[in-house]
Short mmCIF file of C-alpha atoms in Angstrom, two decimals:
data_model
loop_
_atom_site.label_atom_id
_atom_site.label_comp_id
_atom_site.label_asym_id
_atom_site.label_seq_id
_atom_site.Cartn_x
_atom_site.Cartn_y
_atom_site.Cartn_z
CA MET A 1 99.80 96.13 141.54
CA ILE A 2 102.72 97.29 139.41
CA GLY A 3 102.31 100.70 137.78
CA VAL A 4 103.74 101.92 134.51
CA ARG A 5 104.29 105.56 135.47
CA HIS A 6 108.10 105.24 135.36
CA HIS A 7 107.86 104.02 131.72
CA LEU A 8 105.69 106.92 130.59
CA ASN A 9 108.38 109.24 129.25
CA ARG A 10 106.28 111.84 127.37
CA VAL A 11 103.51 114.29 128.06
CA LEU A 12 100.93 114.52 125.29
CA GLU A 13 98.08 116.97 124.89
CA VAL A 14 94.62 115.43 124.41
CA TRP A 15 92.49 117.10 121.73
CA ARG A 16 88.85 116.00 121.43
CA PRO A 17 86.35 116.56 118.60
CA THR A 18 83.74 119.07 119.75
CA ALA A 19 80.63 120.28 117.92
CA VAL A 20 80.29 124.07 117.78
CA PRO A 21 77.62 126.28 116.18
CA ASP A 22 78.48 127.44 112.67
CA GLY A 23 76.44 130.66 112.98
CA LEU A 24 73.95 129.46 110.37
CA GLY A 25 71.88 127.13 112.54
CA GLY A 26 74.14 124.13 112.05
CA GLN A 27 77.30 122.79 113.60
CA HIS A 28 80.82 121.94 112.63
CA THR A 29 83.47 119.99 114.46
CA VAL A 30 86.65 121.45 115.90
CA ARG A 31 89.28 119.89 118.11
CA THR A 32 89.43 121.28 121.63
CA ARG A 33 92.33 120.73 124.03
CA VAL A 34 90.91 118.89 127.04
CA GLY A 35 94.06 118.05 129.01
CA GLU A 36 97.39 116.28 129.10
CA VAL A 37 98.42 112.68 129.73
CA ARG A 38 101.68 110.92 130.47
CA ALA A 39 102.45 108.36 127.78
CA LYS A 40 104.93 106.05 126.11
CA VAL A 41 104.67 105.84 122.33
CA ASP A 42 105.89 102.73 120.50
CA GLN A 43 105.57 101.28 117.03
CA PRO A 44 103.25 98.25 117.01
CA SER A 45 104.38 94.72 116.36
CA ALA A 46 103.79 93.16 112.94
CA ALA A 47 101.00 91.06 114.48
CA ASP A 48 99.30 94.20 115.85
CA ARG A 49 99.47 95.87 112.44
CA ALA A 50 98.08 92.79 110.68
CA LEU A 51 95.18 92.59 113.13
CA ALA A 52 94.40 96.28 112.62
CA ALA A 53 94.57 95.89 108.83
CA GLN A 54 92.02 93.05 108.97
CA SER A 55 89.53 95.41 110.58
CA GLY A 56 90.34 98.26 108.18
CA SER A 57 92.17 100.32 110.78
CA ARG A 58 95.55 102.02 110.41
CA HIS A 59 97.62 101.26 113.49
CA THR A 60 101.01 102.97 113.17
CA HIS A 61 101.72 103.56 116.87
CA THR A 62 100.80 102.07 120.22
CA VAL A 63 100.40 104.55 123.07
CA TYR A 64 100.63 103.31 126.67
CA LEU A 65 98.83 105.41 129.28
CA GLU A 66 98.02 105.43 132.97
CA PRO A 67 94.96 103.30 133.80
CA ASP A 68 92.78 106.34 134.53
CA ALA A 69 93.90 108.43 131.51
CA ALA A 70 90.97 110.25 129.94
CA VAL A 71 91.63 109.25 126.32
CA ALA A 72 88.89 108.04 123.99
CA ARG A 73 88.40 106.89 120.41
CA LEU A 74 88.86 109.75 117.89
CA ASP A 75 90.88 111.87 120.33
CA GLU A 76 94.11 113.26 118.98
CA LEU A 77 97.28 113.06 121.07
CA ARG A 78 99.79 115.82 120.31
CA GLY A 79 103.37 116.26 121.37
CA ASP A 80 106.93 116.47 120.12
CA GLY A 81 105.68 117.49 116.67
CA GLN A 82 103.49 114.40 116.32
CA HIS A 83 99.70 114.14 115.98
CA LEU A 84 98.34 110.68 116.78
CA LEU A 85 94.69 109.92 115.97
CA VAL A 86 93.30 107.36 118.44
CA HIS A 87 91.38 104.51 116.81
CA HIS A 88 90.88 102.21 119.80
CA VAL A 89 91.53 102.25 123.56
CA THR A 90 91.79 99.13 125.71
CA GLY A 91 92.99 98.06 129.11
CA PRO A 92 94.64 94.80 130.14
CA SER A 93 92.99 92.21 132.39
CA LEU A 94 94.67 93.92 135.36
CA PRO A 95 94.19 97.70 135.51
CA ASN A 96 97.90 98.60 135.34
CA TYR A 97 97.74 100.69 132.17
CA ARG A 98 95.60 101.64 129.17
CA ARG A 99 96.66 101.07 125.60
CA ALA A 100 95.61 103.17 122.64
CA GLU A 101 96.02 102.08 119.04
CA ALA A 102 96.73 105.21 117.04
CA GLU A 103 97.65 106.47 113.60
CA LEU A 104 100.35 109.07 113.07
CA THR A 105 98.91 111.87 110.95
CA GLN A 106 100.64 114.78 109.26
CA THR A 107 99.33 118.27 109.72
CA GLU A 108 98.85 120.50 106.71
CA GLY A 109 102.07 122.18 105.57
CA HIS A 110 104.36 119.68 107.33
CA PRO A 111 106.45 117.03 105.54
#
């Protein structure tokens, strides 16, 4: 089995939505850092973007990960000044890598 580790040229922090008490008997959601993953971030092909648009998703970047990377839908991957919101995570027919379709988001106060 051929691995992809040598292609994964970045380390990204994984931030996951977590429900926390709001002090008034309810909850609100915050993002909690749950770890780091090695990754390669690419722009998707035109075909990938068209397929995402058909399902109403915004796919601005494709993130390649190790096959056992703990990344899930709605996680945020952060690194190098980028915040990527994960919309979908899949693996190929052979477990060589995982692929996450993500949307680059801007944080408040950043151009």
